[in-house]
Short mmCIF file of C-alpha atoms in Angstrom, two decimals:
data_model
loop_
_atom_site.label_atom_id
_atom_site.label_comp_id
_atom_site.label_asym_id
_atom_site.label_seq_id
_atom_site.Cartn_x
_atom_site.Cartn_y
_atom_site.Cartn_z
CA UNK A 1 63.58 35.49 51.74
CA UNK A 2 61.09 32.72 52.72
CA UNK A 3 57.58 33.86 51.52
CA UNK A 4 55.27 31.00 50.51
CA UNK A 5 55.97 28.97 54.31
CA UNK A 6 53.66 28.61 57.13
CA UNK A 7 54.46 29.92 60.15
CA UNK A 8 52.13 30.16 63.46
CA UNK A 9 51.75 33.39 65.48
CA UNK A 10 54.05 34.54 68.57
CA UNK A 11 52.68 33.58 72.49
CA UNK A 12 49.24 33.61 73.42
CA UNK A 13 47.70 34.17 69.99
CA UNK A 14 46.15 31.37 68.74
CA UNK A 15 46.34 29.31 65.49
CA UNK A 16 42.56 29.41 63.41
CA UNK A 17 42.02 27.79 60.10
CA UNK A 18 40.86 30.96 59.13
CA UNK A 19 44.80 32.12 59.12
CA UNK A 20 45.93 29.04 56.75
CA UNK A 21 43.94 29.42 54.26
CA UNK A 22 44.89 33.21 54.18
CA UNK A 23 48.72 31.85 54.37
CA UNK A 24 47.94 29.39 51.93
CA UNK A 25 46.32 31.53 49.41
CA UNK A 26 49.17 33.98 49.61
CA UNK A 27 51.71 31.12 48.31
CA UNK A 28 49.70 31.32 45.22
CA UNK A 29 50.54 34.42 43.88
CA UNK A 30 51.52 34.18 40.17
CA UNK A 31 55.16 34.96 39.95
CA UNK A 32 54.63 38.01 37.60
CA UNK A 33 51.53 39.34 39.41
CA UNK A 34 51.81 42.77 40.95
CA UNK A 35 49.53 46.33 41.27
CA UNK A 36 49.60 49.70 42.51
CA UNK A 37 49.61 50.10 46.06
CA UNK A 38 47.41 53.12 46.17
CA UNK A 39 45.07 52.09 43.78
CA UNK A 40 44.56 49.04 45.56
CA UNK A 41 44.20 50.88 48.65
CA UNK A 42 41.13 52.95 47.40
CA UNK A 43 39.75 49.86 46.52
CA UNK A 44 40.04 48.96 49.78
CA UNK A 45 38.13 52.55 50.73
CA UNK A 46 35.05 51.43 48.20
CA UNK A 47 34.84 48.03 49.07
CA UNK A 48 34.92 48.07 53.26
CA UNK A 49 31.49 47.54 54.00
CA UNK A 50 31.95 44.18 52.25
CA UNK A 51 35.20 43.71 54.18
CA UNK A 52 33.89 44.18 57.26
CA UNK A 53 36.34 46.36 58.15
CA UNK A 54 36.15 50.17 59.36
CA UNK A 55 38.22 53.60 58.93
CA UNK A 56 40.79 53.29 61.65
CA UNK A 57 41.94 49.63 60.22
CA UNK A 58 42.16 51.39 56.75
CA UNK A 59 44.31 53.85 58.56
CA UNK A 60 46.76 51.28 60.28
CA UNK A 61 46.48 49.29 56.55
CA UNK A 62 47.33 52.74 55.13
CA UNK A 63 50.62 53.60 57.59
CA UNK A 64 51.92 49.74 56.46
CA UNK A 65 51.72 50.70 53.31
CA UNK A 66 53.79 53.81 53.26
CA UNK A 67 56.29 51.24 54.83
CA UNK A 68 57.02 49.08 51.73
CA UNK A 69 59.50 51.03 49.70
CA UNK A 70 57.91 50.22 46.12
CA UNK A 71 54.57 51.38 44.42
CA UNK A 72 54.07 48.34 43.02
CA UNK A 73 53.29 45.38 45.31
CA UNK A 74 54.69 42.22 43.69
CA UNK A 75 56.54 39.35 44.96
CA UNK A 76 60.12 40.01 43.42
CA UNK A 77 60.61 43.03 45.42
CA UNK A 78 59.29 41.53 48.95
CA UNK A 79 55.60 41.55 50.68
CA UNK A 80 56.86 41.59 54.21
CA UNK A 81 57.20 45.14 56.50
CA UNK A 82 58.19 45.21 60.28
CA UNK A 83 57.71 48.77 61.56
CA UNK A 84 57.24 48.59 65.37
CA UNK A 85 54.24 49.77 66.49
CA UNK A 86 55.67 53.40 67.90
CA UNK A 87 56.23 53.61 64.17
CA UNK A 88 52.83 52.87 62.84
CA UNK A 89 51.40 54.78 65.62
CA UNK A 90 53.32 57.93 64.46
CA UNK A 91 52.14 57.87 61.02
CA UNK A 92 48.83 57.31 61.89
CA UNK A 93 48.88 60.55 63.56
CA UNK A 94 49.34 60.05 67.25
CA UNK A 95 46.99 56.64 67.19
CA UNK A 96 47.39 54.92 70.26
CA UNK A 97 49.44 51.80 70.26
CA UNK A 98 46.84 49.42 71.89
CA UNK A 99 44.34 51.09 69.54
CA UNK A 100 47.13 50.63 66.40
CA UNK A 101 47.49 46.20 67.89
CA UNK A 102 43.42 46.17 68.17
CA UNK A 103 43.20 47.33 63.95
CA UNK A 104 46.30 44.76 63.42
CA UNK A 105 44.21 42.04 64.67
CA UNK A 106 41.11 42.76 62.38
CA UNK A 107 43.10 43.42 59.49
CA UNK A 108 44.76 40.34 59.95
CA UNK A 109 40.77 38.59 60.88
CA UNK A 110 39.88 40.25 57.67
CA UNK A 111 42.24 38.33 56.21
CA UNK A 112 43.90 41.44 54.23
CA UNK A 113 47.12 40.95 56.03
CA UNK A 114 49.54 37.70 57.66
CA UNK A 115 51.35 37.72 60.37
CA UNK A 116 55.09 36.15 60.07
CA UNK A 117 56.64 36.26 63.25
CA UNK A 118 60.10 35.80 64.59
CA UNK A 119 60.81 33.61 67.63
CA UNK A 120 60.69 36.58 69.52
CA UNK A 121 57.48 38.03 68.88
CA UNK A 122 59.61 41.07 67.29
CA UNK A 123 59.76 42.89 63.74
CA UNK A 124 63.16 43.42 62.40
CA UNK A 125 64.82 42.14 59.13
CA UNK A 126 68.59 40.23 58.13
CA UNK A 127 70.59 41.13 55.49
CA UNK A 128 72.88 39.67 53.20
CA UNK A 129 76.77 40.92 53.05
CA UNK A 130 75.18 43.16 49.65
CA UNK A 131 72.29 44.55 51.75
CA UNK A 132 69.46 42.52 50.39
CA UNK A 133 66.45 41.18 52.88
CA UNK A 134 67.56 38.24 53.33
CA UNK A 135 64.52 37.30 55.96
CA UNK A 136 61.98 39.55 57.52
CA UNK A 137 59.79 39.07 60.35
CA UNK A 138 56.84 41.67 61.00
CA UNK A 139 53.02 41.59 58.55
CA UNK A 140 53.29 40.40 54.60
CA UNK A 141 51.28 42.18 52.36
CA UNK A 142 50.84 39.17 50.06
CA UNK A 143 47.08 38.96 51.07
CA UNK A 144 46.41 41.96 49.10
CA UNK A 145 48.30 40.83 46.64
CA UNK A 146 46.73 37.73 45.84
CA UNK A 147 42.94 39.27 46.21
CA UNK A 148 43.51 42.51 44.41
CA UNK A 149 41.19 41.81 41.83
CA UNK A 150 38.62 40.16 44.34
CA UNK A 151 38.92 43.58 46.34
CA UNK A 152 38.64 45.52 42.97
CA UNK A 153 35.31 43.69 42.13
CA UNK A 154 33.95 44.38 44.93
CA UNK A 155 34.92 48.09 44.91
CA UNK A 156 32.62 48.34 41.97
CA UNK A 157 29.99 46.24 43.58
CA UNK A 158 29.50 48.77 46.46
CA UNK A 159 29.86 51.51 43.81
CA UNK A 160 27.13 50.17 41.50
CA UNK A 161 25.02 49.88 44.54
CA UNK A 162 26.10 53.54 45.49
CA UNK A 163 24.69 54.77 42.15
CA UNK A 164 21.58 52.83 42.17
CA UNK A 165 20.57 54.08 46.03
CA UNK A 166 21.17 57.72 44.80
CA UNK A 167 19.14 57.24 41.69
CA UNK A 168 16.40 55.14 43.50
CA UNK A 169 16.22 58.62 45.86
CA UNK A 170 16.55 60.22 43.38
CA UNK A 171 12.85 59.39 41.89
CA UNK A 172 11.60 59.12 45.10
CA UNK A 173 12.28 62.67 45.55
CA UNK A 174 10.46 63.51 41.93
CA UNK A 175 7.37 61.36 43.37
CA UNK A 176 7.06 62.90 46.49
CA UNK A 177 7.12 66.44 44.15
CA UNK A 178 4.79 65.10 41.83
CA UNK A 179 2.02 63.62 44.04
CA UNK A 180 2.17 66.30 46.64
CA UNK A 181 1.44 68.89 43.51
CA UNK A 182 -0.88 66.96 42.21
CA UNK A 183 -3.32 67.05 45.40
CA UNK A 184 -2.81 70.90 45.87
CA UNK A 185 -3.70 71.05 42.47
CA UNK A 186 -6.72 68.61 42.77
CA UNK A 187 -8.09 70.72 45.71
CA UNK A 188 -7.56 74.10 44.94
CA UNK A 189 -9.08 73.55 41.81
CA UNK A 190 -12.33 71.70 43.73
CA UNK A 191 -11.89 68.57 41.82
CA UNK A 192 -14.49 66.05 43.84
CA UNK A 193 -12.43 62.84 45.22
CA UNK A 194 -10.80 61.86 48.59
CA UNK A 195 -7.84 63.99 48.32
CA UNK A 196 -6.93 64.25 52.42
CA UNK A 197 -7.24 60.11 52.10
CA UNK A 198 -5.08 60.10 49.15
CA UNK A 199 -2.39 62.35 50.81
CA UNK A 200 -2.89 60.45 54.48
CA UNK A 201 -1.33 57.06 52.30
CA UNK A 202 0.81 59.74 51.03
CA UNK A 203 2.37 60.32 54.40
CA UNK A 204 2.04 57.22 55.45
CA UNK A 205 4.22 55.89 52.80
CA UNK A 206 6.43 58.27 53.57
CA UNK A 207 6.97 58.12 57.16
CA UNK A 208 6.60 54.66 57.14
CA UNK A 209 10.57 54.49 55.74
CA UNK A 210 13.17 54.09 58.21
CA UNK A 211 15.95 56.54 58.99
CA UNK A 212 18.33 54.41 57.16
CA UNK A 213 16.52 52.19 54.64
CA UNK A 214 17.74 49.34 52.75
CA UNK A 215 17.71 49.16 49.43
CA UNK A 216 15.25 46.30 48.97
CA UNK A 217 13.01 49.12 51.08
CA UNK A 218 13.73 52.43 48.58
CA UNK A 219 12.33 49.85 45.85
CA UNK A 220 9.28 48.76 47.67
CA UNK A 221 8.84 52.79 48.48
CA UNK A 222 9.26 53.61 44.81
CA UNK A 223 6.94 51.37 43.66
CA UNK A 224 4.09 52.17 45.92
CA UNK A 225 4.56 56.22 45.30
CA UNK A 226 4.45 55.51 41.24
CA UNK A 227 1.33 53.17 42.22
CA UNK A 228 -0.21 56.32 43.84
CA UNK A 229 0.90 58.79 41.29
CA UNK A 230 -0.72 57.08 38.27
CA UNK A 231 -4.48 56.68 40.34
CA UNK A 232 -3.99 60.24 41.16
CA UNK A 233 -3.07 61.10 37.49
CA UNK A 234 -5.76 58.37 36.59
CA UNK A 235 -8.53 60.53 38.38
CA UNK A 236 -7.44 64.25 37.35
CA UNK A 237 -6.83 63.35 33.80
CA UNK A 238 -10.67 61.59 33.74
CA UNK A 239 -11.31 65.42 35.05
CA UNK A 240 -9.62 67.32 32.11
CA UNK A 241 -11.18 64.66 29.74
CA UNK A 242 -14.45 65.45 30.66
CA UNK A 243 -14.04 69.38 30.98
CA UNK A 244 -12.70 69.04 27.59
CA UNK A 245 -16.08 67.32 26.35
CA UNK A 246 -18.15 69.59 27.95
CA UNK A 247 -16.51 72.55 26.73
CA UNK A 248 -16.51 74.04 30.45
CA UNK A 249 -15.49 77.76 29.78
CA UNK A 250 -15.92 78.82 33.38
CA UNK A 251 -13.21 75.93 34.36
CA UNK A 252 -10.73 77.23 31.50
CA UNK A 253 -11.05 80.75 32.50
CA UNK A 254 -10.54 79.97 36.00
CA UNK A 255 -7.45 77.74 34.46
CA UNK A 256 -6.04 80.91 32.68
CA UNK A 257 -6.98 83.69 35.97
CA UNK A 258 -4.63 81.67 37.93
CA UNK A 259 -1.89 80.81 36.00
CA UNK A 260 -1.23 85.12 35.91
CA UNK A 261 0.38 85.74 38.80
CA UNK A 262 1.57 89.05 37.47
CA UNK A 263 -2.25 90.23 36.81
CA UNK A 264 -2.88 93.89 38.35
CA UNK A 265 -4.97 92.67 41.60
CA UNK A 266 -2.12 90.89 42.61
CA UNK A 267 -1.11 95.03 43.64
CA UNK A 268 -4.49 96.76 43.94
CA UNK A 269 -7.26 94.48 44.79
CA UNK A 270 -10.48 94.89 43.52
CA UNK A 271 -12.25 94.31 46.57
CA UNK A 272 -10.64 97.69 48.01
CA UNK A 273 -13.95 99.33 48.40
CA UNK A 274 -15.28 96.98 50.77
CA UNK A 275 -12.52 98.25 53.08
CA UNK A 276 -14.57 101.60 54.55
CA UNK A 277 -12.80 105.11 54.50
CA UNK A 278 -9.12 105.46 55.57
CA UNK A 279 -7.86 107.26 58.15
CA UNK A 280 -5.36 109.89 57.35
CA UNK A 281 -3.94 111.95 60.29
CA UNK A 282 -3.69 115.82 59.66
CA UNK A 283 -0.18 117.42 59.41
CA UNK A 284 -1.06 120.45 61.85
CA UNK A 285 -4.20 119.13 64.52
CA UNK A 286 -2.99 115.02 64.34
CA UNK A 287 -7.27 114.40 63.79
CA UNK A 288 -8.80 112.18 61.85
CA UNK A 289 -10.11 113.01 58.21
CA UNK A 290 -12.00 110.46 55.39
CA UNK A 291 -10.00 110.37 52.57
CA UNK A 292 -11.13 111.68 49.54
CA UNK A 293 -13.88 110.53 47.86
CA UNK A 294 -15.31 108.77 50.75
CA UNK A 295 -18.50 109.16 52.99
CA UNK A 296 -18.74 111.80 55.08
CA UNK A 297 -20.34 110.40 58.21
CA UNK A 298 -17.03 108.33 58.31
CA UNK A 299 -16.09 108.16 61.87
CA UNK A 300 -13.30 109.80 63.18
CA UNK A 301 -11.79 106.53 64.74
CA UNK A 302 -11.90 102.82 63.96
CA UNK A 303 -13.82 101.21 66.63
CA UNK A 304 -11.71 98.44 69.09
CA UNK A 305 -13.89 95.63 67.46
CA UNK A 306 -16.73 95.88 64.78
CA UNK A 307 -18.56 93.89 62.22
CA UNK A 308 -16.86 93.44 58.41
CA UNK A 309 -18.21 91.09 55.78
CA UNK A 310 -19.39 87.89 56.04
CA UNK A 311 -20.56 89.21 59.50
CA UNK A 312 -17.04 88.27 61.10
CA UNK A 313 -15.27 90.67 63.83
CA UNK A 314 -12.23 93.07 62.91
CA UNK A 315 -9.50 93.56 65.48
CA UNK A 316 -7.72 96.28 66.03
CA UNK A 317 -4.48 96.45 63.50
CA UNK A 318 -2.01 96.48 66.85
CA UNK A 319 -3.64 93.34 68.05
CA UNK A 320 -3.24 91.63 64.79
CA UNK A 321 0.49 92.58 64.14
CA UNK A 322 1.16 91.63 68.26
CA UNK A 323 -0.04 88.23 67.57
CA UNK A 324 1.17 87.38 64.11
CA UNK A 325 4.85 89.68 64.05
CA UNK A 326 5.94 87.58 60.88
CA UNK A 327 4.03 89.50 58.63
CA UNK A 328 6.24 93.16 59.87
CA UNK A 329 8.94 91.77 57.64
CA UNK A 330 6.49 91.98 54.16
CA UNK A 331 5.29 95.07 55.09
CA UNK A 332 6.37 98.31 52.98
CA UNK A 333 9.66 98.71 53.82
CA UNK A 334 9.37 95.93 56.54
CA UNK A 335 7.22 98.21 58.36
CA UNK A 336 3.29 98.39 59.08
CA UNK A 337 1.50 101.43 59.70
CA UNK A 338 -1.79 100.92 58.76
CA UNK A 339 -4.20 98.38 57.11
CA UNK A 340 -3.54 99.32 53.52
CA UNK A 341 0.21 98.06 54.36
CA UNK A 342 -1.11 95.13 55.96
CA UNK A 343 -3.16 93.92 52.72
CA UNK A 344 -0.34 94.80 50.77
CA UNK A 345 1.87 92.48 53.04
CA UNK A 346 -0.92 89.92 52.65
CA UNK A 347 -0.91 89.73 48.76
CA UNK A 348 2.99 89.16 48.85
CA UNK A 349 2.86 86.45 51.73
CA UNK A 350 -0.16 84.70 49.42
CA UNK A 351 1.98 84.54 46.74
CA UNK A 352 5.00 83.34 48.69
CA UNK A 353 3.03 80.42 49.70
CA UNK A 354 1.43 79.67 46.52
CA UNK A 355 -2.34 80.85 47.49
CA UNK A 356 -4.67 82.06 43.94
CA UNK A 357 -5.61 85.02 43.12
CA UNK A 358 -8.92 83.56 42.99
CA UNK A 359 -8.48 81.98 46.83
CA UNK A 360 -7.65 84.84 48.45
CA UNK A 361 -10.33 87.23 46.06
CA UNK A 362 -12.92 85.07 47.31
CA UNK A 363 -11.78 85.27 50.79
CA UNK A 364 -12.33 88.73 50.83
CA UNK A 365 -15.13 88.61 49.22
CA UNK A 366 -16.95 87.38 52.08
CA UNK A 367 -14.98 88.05 54.79
CA UNK A 368 -13.84 91.26 53.92
CA UNK A 369 -10.48 92.66 52.84
CA UNK A 370 -9.27 93.36 56.57
CA UNK A 371 -10.07 90.06 57.88
CA UNK A 372 -8.51 88.11 55.09
CA UNK A 373 -5.24 89.54 55.30
CA UNK A 374 -5.47 89.25 58.59
CA UNK A 375 -6.56 85.20 57.86
CA UNK A 376 -3.41 85.52 56.15
CA UNK A 377 -1.01 87.12 58.53
CA UNK A 378 -2.46 83.47 60.84
CA UNK A 379 -1.45 81.33 58.26
CA UNK A 380 1.78 82.61 57.93
CA UNK A 381 2.78 82.83 61.42
CA UNK A 382 1.44 78.85 61.45
CA UNK A 383 3.22 78.05 57.94
CA UNK A 384 5.39 75.33 59.69
CA UNK A 385 2.04 73.55 60.80
CA UNK A 386 -0.61 73.73 57.29
CA UNK A 387 0.58 71.74 54.08
CA UNK A 388 -1.23 73.84 52.07
CA UNK A 389 -2.22 77.53 52.73
CA UNK A 390 -4.39 77.73 49.60
CA UNK A 391 -6.53 74.88 50.22
CA UNK A 392 -6.67 75.64 54.53
CA UNK A 393 -8.07 79.19 52.93
CA UNK A 394 -10.93 77.77 50.82
CA UNK A 395 -12.15 75.71 53.84
CA UNK A 396 -11.95 78.64 56.24
CA UNK A 397 -14.27 81.04 53.47
CA UNK A 398 -16.24 78.04 53.63
CA UNK A 399 -17.05 78.24 57.35
CA UNK A 400 -17.28 81.65 57.28
CA UNK A 401 -19.74 81.72 54.52
CA UNK A 402 -21.54 79.24 56.93
CA UNK A 403 -20.56 81.15 60.15
CA UNK A 404 -19.01 78.58 61.37
CA UNK A 405 -15.89 80.46 61.65
CA UNK A 406 -14.00 83.87 63.84
CA UNK A 407 -11.13 85.08 63.65
CA UNK A 408 -10.76 85.64 67.63
CA UNK A 409 -10.19 82.67 68.74
CA UNK A 410 -7.20 82.00 65.84
CA UNK A 411 -5.58 85.62 67.13
CA UNK A 412 -5.66 84.96 70.88
CA UNK A 413 -4.01 81.69 70.45
CA UNK A 414 -1.49 83.30 68.38
CA UNK A 415 -1.02 85.84 71.00
CA UNK A 416 -0.64 83.79 73.34
CA UNK A 417 2.22 81.85 71.59
CA UNK A 418 3.99 85.16 70.47
CA UNK A 419 3.83 86.77 74.17
CA UNK A 420 7.04 85.85 75.74
CA UNK A 421 8.79 87.46 72.83
CA UNK A 422 7.88 90.93 73.15
CA UNK A 423 7.87 91.93 69.60
CA UNK A 424 7.52 95.81 68.86
CA UNK A 425 5.29 96.44 66.15
CA UNK A 426 5.50 99.17 63.06
#
């Protein structure tokens, strides 16, 4: 069977120097050279970005390989397959014949196939009296055998590049986590510095990355994030060494307190005494009586709006729950019936959002326990818009101390946002 002759394409298809080069290369196959066709196909699937072929072209090539009778591509077995477009369409799960022709042309253009067209352009085979193939017209797989080592090398490069990108992304993720948590810790510990500026720089780096970044862009981002993390660590290390030299006991005590999330103050905050009497309903009359141990001059009904700690106004519980329905899920049994339930839910939410016990207790001391719980419910409701719940709460506490903060506008904004939902409070 002829395998090394140069043939020109049938019909109006033109001959190109690229086709000639592919045919010359296919004629230089070593006599004993062979390769497993399916192993080579897997390498082609890996190397497709570098070869300039797509998934559907590979599906057509897979169908062509399935018509090759041996598993080993070798010169002695013949390298020409001659299925019709109808047969190829069936083996590509019903791909349209026009699409099959287009992808066959792409495989020829990529130098993975060589056409050996018959005088009339049909694909067929002539056999001798013994039934052996004498001459075949169709597609030669010789370029695959000739380029086997090159294809495997390209596949190895693609896999190495993919692994490199994966490791870059992992290291970027670790850097992002470290920077975000270190800045949050600095804000929580009230360490002096332009942490807002550093955070903006951090966000600018992340948001400047394209949706599909190149390897060079990922490497540049990693270098910039690593430098930023080193800068933050240096600032924090200077602060820690300075605190150690001064023997700052208050700093150490606060650090130990914040590291103990299971302290008893989680369940029974020390600021409950600022609440005022918590009313309970009498089973017989439905009247409201003061809780045991409270003053007897407590009013029988809670006023609609009253002043609490820090000069802030306390709003009715129903209004708070209508504006902040997300807090309901954290109440005892998924229901909030009174202010004590709301404060218990606020403690759970505080822990979930990463707000330190000291920050929440300080807020309760300044604003009053009911207002602190209300603010936590508002922070939970706006969680998607707040980067650091702890820093945000401390900021509101500072503003409340100066008389610059009011809960009303925050509640009214949330009430308007949640008005269409029509949720039922507990």
